[in-house]
Amino acid sequence: MIYEIFMPALSSTMTEGKITAWVKSVGDKVEKGETVLVVESDKADMDVESFYEGYLGAIAVPAGESAPIGSALGYVAETEAEIADIVAKLSQKSEPAAIASSNGTNTASVPELAAAVKSEVLVKSDRLIASPRAKRIAKENHIDLTKVNGSGLNGRIIEEDIMALINSLQVKTIEPTVISPVISPAIPSVPVTPAPKVAYNPQLGTTKPLTTLQNAVARNMNVSLTIPTYHVGYTITTTGLDELYKQIKSKGVTMTALLAKAVAITLQKHPLVNASYSEQGVVYKSDINVAIAVAMEDGGLITPVLLKANETDIYSLSRHWKSLVERARAKQLQPEEYNSGTFTISNLGMFGVDRFDAILPPNSGAILAIGGSQPQVVATKDGAIAVRNQMQVNLTADHRIIYGADAAMFLQDLAKLIETDVKSLVL
């Protein structure tokens, strides 16, 4: 029996995937449920497992190339003897034409074709392979994966390889005159230059193809252009919010989590702003899931989601956000962690931006653009002059379901919460 390995649909917006690496080579034994290859979707790298037990007979789409959802990526033979049947089947298709003889009239023999297919796989999959967990641990501990010897199948770097390196580095730094039953978990300095959060190093004068993620962003933005949107701005005094942040920052609370919490609580009073349009009518969401735009180091952006942000305490929300960002930039998010948002925040204030308009994502009713908080000279209610920290926020809304008054009342309540009841965010 011969089985096909298909390109899976890893997200609702995915139309094709790029083969990051083949973990198995032609002729390797494959167990049911075992990872065979790694696919880059529009948001993350995902392991693709085999539904069958047997032997990898051929690879239809080599590493580095893309294929549409549902297309055959490779073939698994139930027995080793059936590998030749797979190669023969492929030789009848147009794909192996490049392996044909130079005069273009004769097709390579079955053994030659098998050797050529395997050789092509070995050449094109010469990209560093590491498990998602190994990547995350290496990133957290500033470990350069190129310096790690993988002990997994076909040289794949696994969690044990990273932990062994960390332990060896710790042992090397223990002073011989110090005897202590506890070894500090701190990782010693290693000569690794950390990459900036957003780094673009293009080669000038060239055209660099869009990544899978960038293509997905482009498609979504084109869809957004068909939606009738409008913008509503509001100025919010953040003096109290800034003071609260200083008080609880040492406990691991982030400003992003505070803003997400404030937005989520306000959305409870305005379910329409948390809704979306459909041909059947207004879709009111049962949960408040706040998606927040994050810039990727190699270009593009992704929107990790804080699920049920209105119900989660600020400390858990902050810890979860930190984990989401780390895994997003390591391309390890699960689909539900980036495609389940009901409302989106885009915060460019951290870059010093005063104000901007955000583009509405597909399947959303609104997105909030947040500018930076800056000290401003203002007139108080009693006619005095004072300095207050203020930020500009702009709401982009789908005018098919959210009207101007709806947007204005949402921003008014958000400002009221931040200006007069900000301490409720930590209760």
Short mmCIF file of N, CA and C in Angstrom, two decimals, residues 249-370:
data_model
loop_
_atom_site.label_atom_id
_atom_site.label_comp_id
_atom_site.label_asym_id
_atom_site.label_seq_id
_atom_site.Cartn_x
_atom_site.Cartn_y
_atom_site.Cartn_z
N LYS A 249 5.60 47.32 37.78
CA LYS A 249 6.50 46.83 36.73
C LYS A 249 7.44 45.76 37.27
N SER A 250 7.93 45.95 38.51
CA SER A 250 8.88 45.00 39.09
C SER A 250 8.26 43.62 39.32
N LYS A 251 6.95 43.54 39.29
CA LYS A 251 6.26 42.26 39.47
C LYS A 251 6.01 41.54 38.14
N GLY A 252 6.61 42.08 37.07
CA GLY A 252 6.49 41.43 35.77
C GLY A 252 5.34 41.92 34.92
N VAL A 253 4.65 42.95 35.37
CA VAL A 253 3.52 43.48 34.60
C VAL A 253 4.04 44.35 33.45
N THR A 254 3.47 44.18 32.28
CA THR A 254 3.88 44.96 31.11
C THR A 254 2.81 45.99 30.78
N MET A 255 3.23 47.07 30.13
CA MET A 255 2.27 48.09 29.70
C MET A 255 1.31 47.52 28.66
N THR A 256 1.80 46.62 27.83
CA THR A 256 0.93 45.98 26.83
C THR A 256 -0.21 45.24 27.50
N ALA A 257 0.10 44.52 28.57
CA ALA A 257 -0.95 43.79 29.29
C ALA A 257 -1.95 44.74 29.94
N LEU A 258 -1.45 45.85 30.48
CA LEU A 258 -2.35 46.84 31.09
C LEU A 258 -3.31 47.41 30.06
N LEU A 259 -2.79 47.76 28.89
CA LEU A 259 -3.64 48.31 27.84
C LEU A 259 -4.64 47.28 27.34
N ALA A 260 -4.17 46.04 27.17
CA ALA A 260 -5.07 44.97 26.70
C ALA A 260 -6.18 44.73 27.71
N LYS A 261 -5.83 44.76 28.99
CA LYS A 261 -6.83 44.56 30.05
C LYS A 261 -7.85 45.69 30.04
N ALA A 262 -7.37 46.93 29.90
CA ALA A 262 -8.28 48.08 29.88
C ALA A 262 -9.23 47.99 28.69
N VAL A 263 -8.71 47.63 27.53
CA VAL A 263 -9.54 47.49 26.34
C VAL A 263 -10.56 46.37 26.52
N ALA A 264 -10.13 45.25 27.07
CA ALA A 264 -11.03 44.10 27.25
C ALA A 264 -12.18 44.42 28.20
N ILE A 265 -11.87 45.10 29.30
CA ILE A 265 -12.92 45.47 30.25
C ILE A 265 -13.91 46.43 29.60
N THR A 266 -13.40 47.37 28.82
CA THR A 266 -14.28 48.31 28.14
C THR A 266 -15.15 47.61 27.10
N LEU A 267 -14.60 46.62 26.42
CA LEU A 267 -15.37 45.89 25.41
C LEU A 267 -16.55 45.14 26.03
N GLN A 268 -16.48 44.83 27.32
CA GLN A 268 -17.61 44.18 27.97
C GLN A 268 -18.87 45.05 27.89
N LYS A 269 -18.66 46.37 27.93
CA LYS A 269 -19.79 47.31 27.85
C LYS A 269 -20.20 47.60 26.40
N HIS A 270 -19.34 47.21 25.46
CA HIS A 270 -19.59 47.53 24.05
C HIS A 270 -19.40 46.27 23.19
N PRO A 271 -20.28 45.30 23.32
CA PRO A 271 -20.14 44.06 22.54
C PRO A 271 -20.15 44.27 21.03
N LEU A 272 -20.77 45.37 20.58
CA LEU A 272 -20.80 45.63 19.14
C LEU A 272 -19.40 45.91 18.60
N VAL A 273 -18.55 46.57 19.38
CA VAL A 273 -17.19 46.87 18.94
C VAL A 273 -16.33 45.60 18.93
N ASN A 274 -16.79 44.58 19.66
CA ASN A 274 -16.09 43.29 19.67
C ASN A 274 -16.66 42.32 18.66
N ALA A 275 -17.63 42.79 17.87
CA ALA A 275 -18.32 41.93 16.90
C ALA A 275 -17.68 42.05 15.53
N SER A 276 -18.22 41.30 14.56
CA SER A 276 -17.74 41.37 13.19
C SER A 276 -18.91 41.21 12.23
N TYR A 277 -18.67 41.60 10.99
CA TYR A 277 -19.72 41.55 9.96
C TYR A 277 -19.73 40.20 9.25
N SER A 278 -20.91 39.74 8.88
CA SER A 278 -21.06 38.57 8.02
C SER A 278 -22.27 38.80 7.13
N GLU A 279 -22.39 38.00 6.08
CA GLU A 279 -23.53 38.12 5.18
C GLU A 279 -24.85 37.84 5.89
N GLN A 280 -24.78 37.07 6.98
CA GLN A 280 -25.99 36.72 7.73
C GLN A 280 -26.36 37.80 8.75
N GLY A 281 -25.39 38.67 9.09
CA GLY A 281 -25.66 39.71 10.07
C GLY A 281 -24.47 39.98 10.95
N VAL A 282 -24.72 40.60 12.10
CA VAL A 282 -23.66 40.93 13.04
C VAL A 282 -23.31 39.70 13.87
N VAL A 283 -22.03 39.34 13.89
CA VAL A 283 -21.57 38.18 14.66
C VAL A 283 -21.05 38.67 16.00
N TYR A 284 -21.83 38.46 17.06
CA TYR A 284 -21.41 38.85 18.40
C TYR A 284 -20.58 37.72 19.02
N LYS A 285 -19.38 38.03 19.41
CA LYS A 285 -18.44 37.02 19.92
C LYS A 285 -18.74 36.69 21.38
N SER A 286 -18.60 35.42 21.73
CA SER A 286 -18.87 34.99 23.10
C SER A 286 -17.71 35.32 24.04
N ASP A 287 -16.50 35.46 23.50
CA ASP A 287 -15.33 35.78 24.31
C ASP A 287 -14.70 37.08 23.84
N ILE A 288 -13.91 37.68 24.71
CA ILE A 288 -13.14 38.87 24.36
C ILE A 288 -11.67 38.46 24.28
N ASN A 289 -11.19 38.26 23.06
CA ASN A 289 -9.82 37.83 22.80
C ASN A 289 -9.07 38.97 22.12
N VAL A 290 -8.12 39.55 22.84
CA VAL A 290 -7.42 40.73 22.34
C VAL A 290 -6.16 40.31 21.59
N ALA A 291 -6.12 40.61 20.29
CA ALA A 291 -4.94 40.35 19.47
C ALA A 291 -4.08 41.61 19.43
N ILE A 292 -2.76 41.43 19.51
CA ILE A 292 -1.85 42.56 19.55
C ILE A 292 -0.77 42.36 18.49
N ALA A 293 -0.59 43.36 17.63
CA ALA A 293 0.37 43.25 16.53
C ALA A 293 1.80 43.23 17.06
N VAL A 294 2.61 42.30 16.54
CA VAL A 294 4.02 42.17 16.91
C VAL A 294 4.85 42.12 15.63
N ALA A 295 5.87 42.97 15.55
CA ALA A 295 6.75 42.97 14.39
C ALA A 295 7.72 41.80 14.46
N MET A 296 7.93 41.13 13.32
CA MET A 296 8.84 40.00 13.25
C MET A 296 10.24 40.48 12.87
N GLU A 297 11.26 39.77 13.32
CA GLU A 297 12.63 40.20 13.08
C GLU A 297 13.01 40.14 11.61
N ASP A 298 12.41 39.22 10.85
CA ASP A 298 12.76 39.09 9.44
C ASP A 298 11.73 39.73 8.52
N GLY A 299 10.91 40.62 9.07
CA GLY A 299 9.90 41.30 8.28
C GLY A 299 8.52 40.72 8.50
N GLY A 300 7.49 41.53 8.25
CA GLY A 300 6.12 41.08 8.45
C GLY A 300 5.68 41.29 9.89
N LEU A 301 4.46 40.89 10.18
CA LEU A 301 3.93 41.01 11.53
C LEU A 301 2.98 39.88 11.82
N ILE A 302 2.75 39.67 13.11
CA ILE A 302 1.84 38.62 13.56
C ILE A 302 1.07 39.16 14.74
N THR A 303 -0.11 38.63 15.00
CA THR A 303 -0.96 39.15 16.08
C THR A 303 -1.28 38.05 17.10
N PRO A 304 -0.36 37.80 18.05
CA PRO A 304 -0.67 36.85 19.13
C PRO A 304 -1.90 37.31 19.91
N VAL A 305 -2.63 36.34 20.45
CA VAL A 305 -3.93 36.63 21.06
C VAL A 305 -3.92 36.33 22.56
N LEU A 306 -4.40 37.28 23.34
CA LEU A 306 -4.63 37.08 24.77
C LEU A 306 -6.09 36.66 24.93
N LEU A 307 -6.30 35.36 25.12
CA LEU A 307 -7.64 34.82 25.21
C LEU A 307 -8.33 35.26 26.50
N LYS A 308 -9.60 35.62 26.37
CA LYS A 308 -10.42 36.02 27.52
C LYS A 308 -9.68 37.02 28.40
N ALA A 309 -9.17 38.05 27.77
CA ALA A 309 -8.36 39.04 28.49
C ALA A 309 -9.14 39.74 29.60
N ASN A 310 -10.43 39.86 29.43
CA ASN A 310 -11.25 40.52 30.46
C ASN A 310 -11.38 39.68 31.73
N GLU A 311 -11.20 38.36 31.63
CA GLU A 311 -11.36 37.47 32.76
C GLU A 311 -10.03 37.09 33.42
N THR A 312 -8.92 37.44 32.81
CA THR A 312 -7.60 37.03 33.29
C THR A 312 -6.96 38.13 34.13
N ASP A 313 -6.36 37.77 35.27
CA ASP A 313 -5.72 38.78 36.11
C ASP A 313 -4.49 39.34 35.40
N ILE A 314 -4.10 40.54 35.78
CA ILE A 314 -3.05 41.28 35.07
C ILE A 314 -1.70 40.58 35.14
N TYR A 315 -1.42 39.85 36.21
CA TYR A 315 -0.12 39.19 36.35
C TYR A 315 -0.04 37.97 35.43
N SER A 316 -1.10 37.19 35.38
CA SER A 316 -1.14 36.05 34.45
C SER A 316 -1.13 36.53 33.01
N LEU A 317 -1.84 37.63 32.78
CA LEU A 317 -1.90 38.18 31.43
C LEU A 317 -0.51 38.61 30.96
N SER A 318 0.26 39.23 31.85
CA SER A 318 1.61 39.69 31.50
C SER A 318 2.54 38.52 31.23
N ARG A 319 2.47 37.49 32.08
CA ARG A 319 3.32 36.30 31.86
C ARG A 319 2.98 35.62 30.55
N HIS A 320 1.69 35.52 30.27
CA HIS A 320 1.27 34.87 29.04
C HIS A 320 1.69 35.68 27.82
N TRP A 321 1.63 37.01 27.92
CA TRP A 321 2.02 37.84 26.79
C TRP A 321 3.51 37.69 26.49
N LYS A 322 4.32 37.64 27.53
CA LYS A 322 5.76 37.46 27.33
C LYS A 322 6.04 36.15 26.60
N SER A 323 5.34 35.09 27.01
CA SER A 323 5.52 33.79 26.36
C SER A 323 5.05 33.83 24.91
N LEU A 324 3.93 34.50 24.65
CA LEU A 324 3.41 34.60 23.29
C LEU A 324 4.40 35.31 22.36
N VAL A 325 4.97 36.41 22.83
CA VAL A 325 5.91 37.17 22.00
C VAL A 325 7.15 36.35 21.68
N GLU A 326 7.69 35.66 22.69
CA GLU A 326 8.89 34.85 22.47
C GLU A 326 8.62 33.75 21.46
N ARG A 327 7.48 33.08 21.60
CA ARG A 327 7.16 31.98 20.69
C ARG A 327 6.75 32.49 19.31
N ALA A 328 6.16 33.69 19.25
CA ALA A 328 5.79 34.28 17.96
C ALA A 328 7.04 34.55 17.14
N ARG A 329 8.06 35.14 17.75
CA ARG A 329 9.28 35.47 17.03
C ARG A 329 10.12 34.23 16.73
N ALA A 330 9.86 33.14 17.46
CA ALA A 330 10.51 31.87 17.15
C ALA A 330 9.65 31.02 16.21
N LYS A 331 8.48 31.58 15.79
CA LYS A 331 7.55 30.92 14.88
C LYS A 331 7.06 29.59 15.44
N GLN A 332 6.66 29.62 16.71
CA GLN A 332 6.22 28.41 17.39
C GLN A 332 4.79 28.51 17.91
N LEU A 333 4.05 29.53 17.49
CA LEU A 333 2.67 29.67 17.96
C LEU A 333 1.77 28.62 17.33
N GLN A 334 0.80 28.17 18.10
CA GLN A 334 -0.24 27.30 17.57
C GLN A 334 -1.30 28.17 16.89
N PRO A 335 -2.03 27.61 15.89
CA PRO A 335 -3.01 28.43 15.15
C PRO A 335 -3.99 29.20 16.03
N GLU A 336 -4.48 28.55 17.10
CA GLU A 336 -5.46 29.24 17.95
C GLU A 336 -4.85 30.40 18.73
N GLU A 337 -3.53 30.49 18.75
CA GLU A 337 -2.86 31.56 19.48
C GLU A 337 -2.66 32.81 18.63
N TYR A 338 -2.99 32.75 17.34
CA TYR A 338 -2.86 33.95 16.51
C TYR A 338 -4.05 34.19 15.58
N ASN A 339 -5.01 33.29 15.51
CA ASN A 339 -6.14 33.52 14.60
C ASN A 339 -7.49 33.58 15.31
N SER A 340 -7.46 33.71 16.65
CA SER A 340 -8.72 33.71 17.40
C SER A 340 -9.06 35.07 18.00
N GLY A 341 -8.39 36.12 17.55
CA GLY A 341 -8.65 37.45 18.09
C GLY A 341 -10.02 37.98 17.69
N THR A 342 -10.67 38.69 18.61
CA THR A 342 -11.95 39.33 18.31
C THR A 342 -11.80 40.84 18.20
N PHE A 343 -10.71 41.38 18.74
CA PHE A 343 -10.41 42.81 18.69
C PHE A 343 -8.89 42.95 18.66
N THR A 344 -8.39 43.92 17.90
CA THR A 344 -6.94 44.04 17.71
C THR A 344 -6.41 45.37 18.20
N ILE A 345 -5.21 45.33 18.79
CA ILE A 345 -4.49 46.53 19.21
C ILE A 345 -3.19 46.61 18.42
N SER A 346 -2.87 47.79 17.92
CA SER A 346 -1.58 48.04 17.29
C SER A 346 -0.93 49.20 18.04
N ASN A 347 0.16 48.93 18.72
CA ASN A 347 0.80 49.94 19.58
C ASN A 347 2.16 50.32 19.01
N LEU A 348 2.20 51.47 18.34
CA LEU A 348 3.47 52.01 17.84
C LEU A 348 4.02 53.09 18.75
N GLY A 349 3.34 53.31 19.88
CA GLY A 349 3.80 54.30 20.82
C GLY A 349 5.17 53.97 21.39
N MET A 350 5.49 52.66 21.47
CA MET A 350 6.80 52.24 21.99
C MET A 350 7.94 52.68 21.08
N PHE A 351 7.60 53.03 19.83
CA PHE A 351 8.62 53.52 18.90
C PHE A 351 8.64 55.05 18.83
N GLY A 352 7.88 55.69 19.71
CA GLY A 352 7.85 57.14 19.72
C GLY A 352 6.84 57.76 18.79
N VAL A 353 5.96 56.96 18.21
CA VAL A 353 4.94 57.47 17.28
C VAL A 353 3.84 58.17 18.07
N ASP A 354 3.45 59.37 17.65
CA ASP A 354 2.41 60.13 18.34
C ASP A 354 1.01 59.61 18.02
N ARG A 355 0.75 59.42 16.72
CA ARG A 355 -0.58 58.96 16.30
C ARG A 355 -0.47 58.31 14.92
N PHE A 356 -1.37 57.40 14.64
CA PHE A 356 -1.41 56.76 13.32
C PHE A 356 -2.75 56.06 13.17
N ASP A 357 -3.07 55.66 11.96
CA ASP A 357 -4.28 54.90 11.68
C ASP A 357 -3.90 53.47 11.34
N ALA A 358 -4.61 52.51 11.89
CA ALA A 358 -4.35 51.10 11.62
C ALA A 358 -5.34 50.57 10.59
N ILE A 359 -4.91 49.57 9.83
CA ILE A 359 -5.77 48.94 8.83
C ILE A 359 -6.56 47.81 9.50
N LEU A 360 -7.83 47.76 9.23
CA LEU A 360 -8.70 46.77 9.85
C LEU A 360 -8.36 45.36 9.36
N PRO A 361 -8.09 44.41 10.28
CA PRO A 361 -7.82 43.03 9.86
C PRO A 361 -9.10 42.35 9.39
N PRO A 362 -9.00 41.32 8.56
CA PRO A 362 -10.20 40.57 8.14
C PRO A 362 -10.89 39.93 9.33
N ASN A 363 -12.19 39.78 9.23
CA ASN A 363 -13.00 39.12 10.26
C ASN A 363 -12.98 39.86 11.59
N SER A 364 -12.75 41.18 11.55
CA SER A 364 -12.77 41.99 12.76
C SER A 364 -13.70 43.18 12.53
N GLY A 365 -14.22 43.71 13.65
CA GLY A 365 -15.05 44.89 13.55
C GLY A 365 -14.30 46.17 13.78
N ALA A 366 -13.17 46.07 14.55
CA ALA A 366 -12.43 47.28 14.87
C ALA A 366 -11.00 46.95 15.28
N ILE A 367 -10.13 47.94 15.15
CA ILE A 367 -8.74 47.84 15.60
C ILE A 367 -8.35 49.18 16.21
N LEU A 368 -7.61 49.15 17.32
CA LEU A 368 -7.23 50.36 18.02
C LEU A 368 -5.75 50.64 17.83
N ALA A 369 -5.43 51.82 17.29
CA ALA A 369 -4.05 52.26 17.11
C ALA A 369 -3.68 53.14 18.30
N ILE A 370 -2.58 52.78 18.99
CA ILE A 370 -2.18 53.49 20.20
C ILE A 370 -0.85 54.20 19.98
#
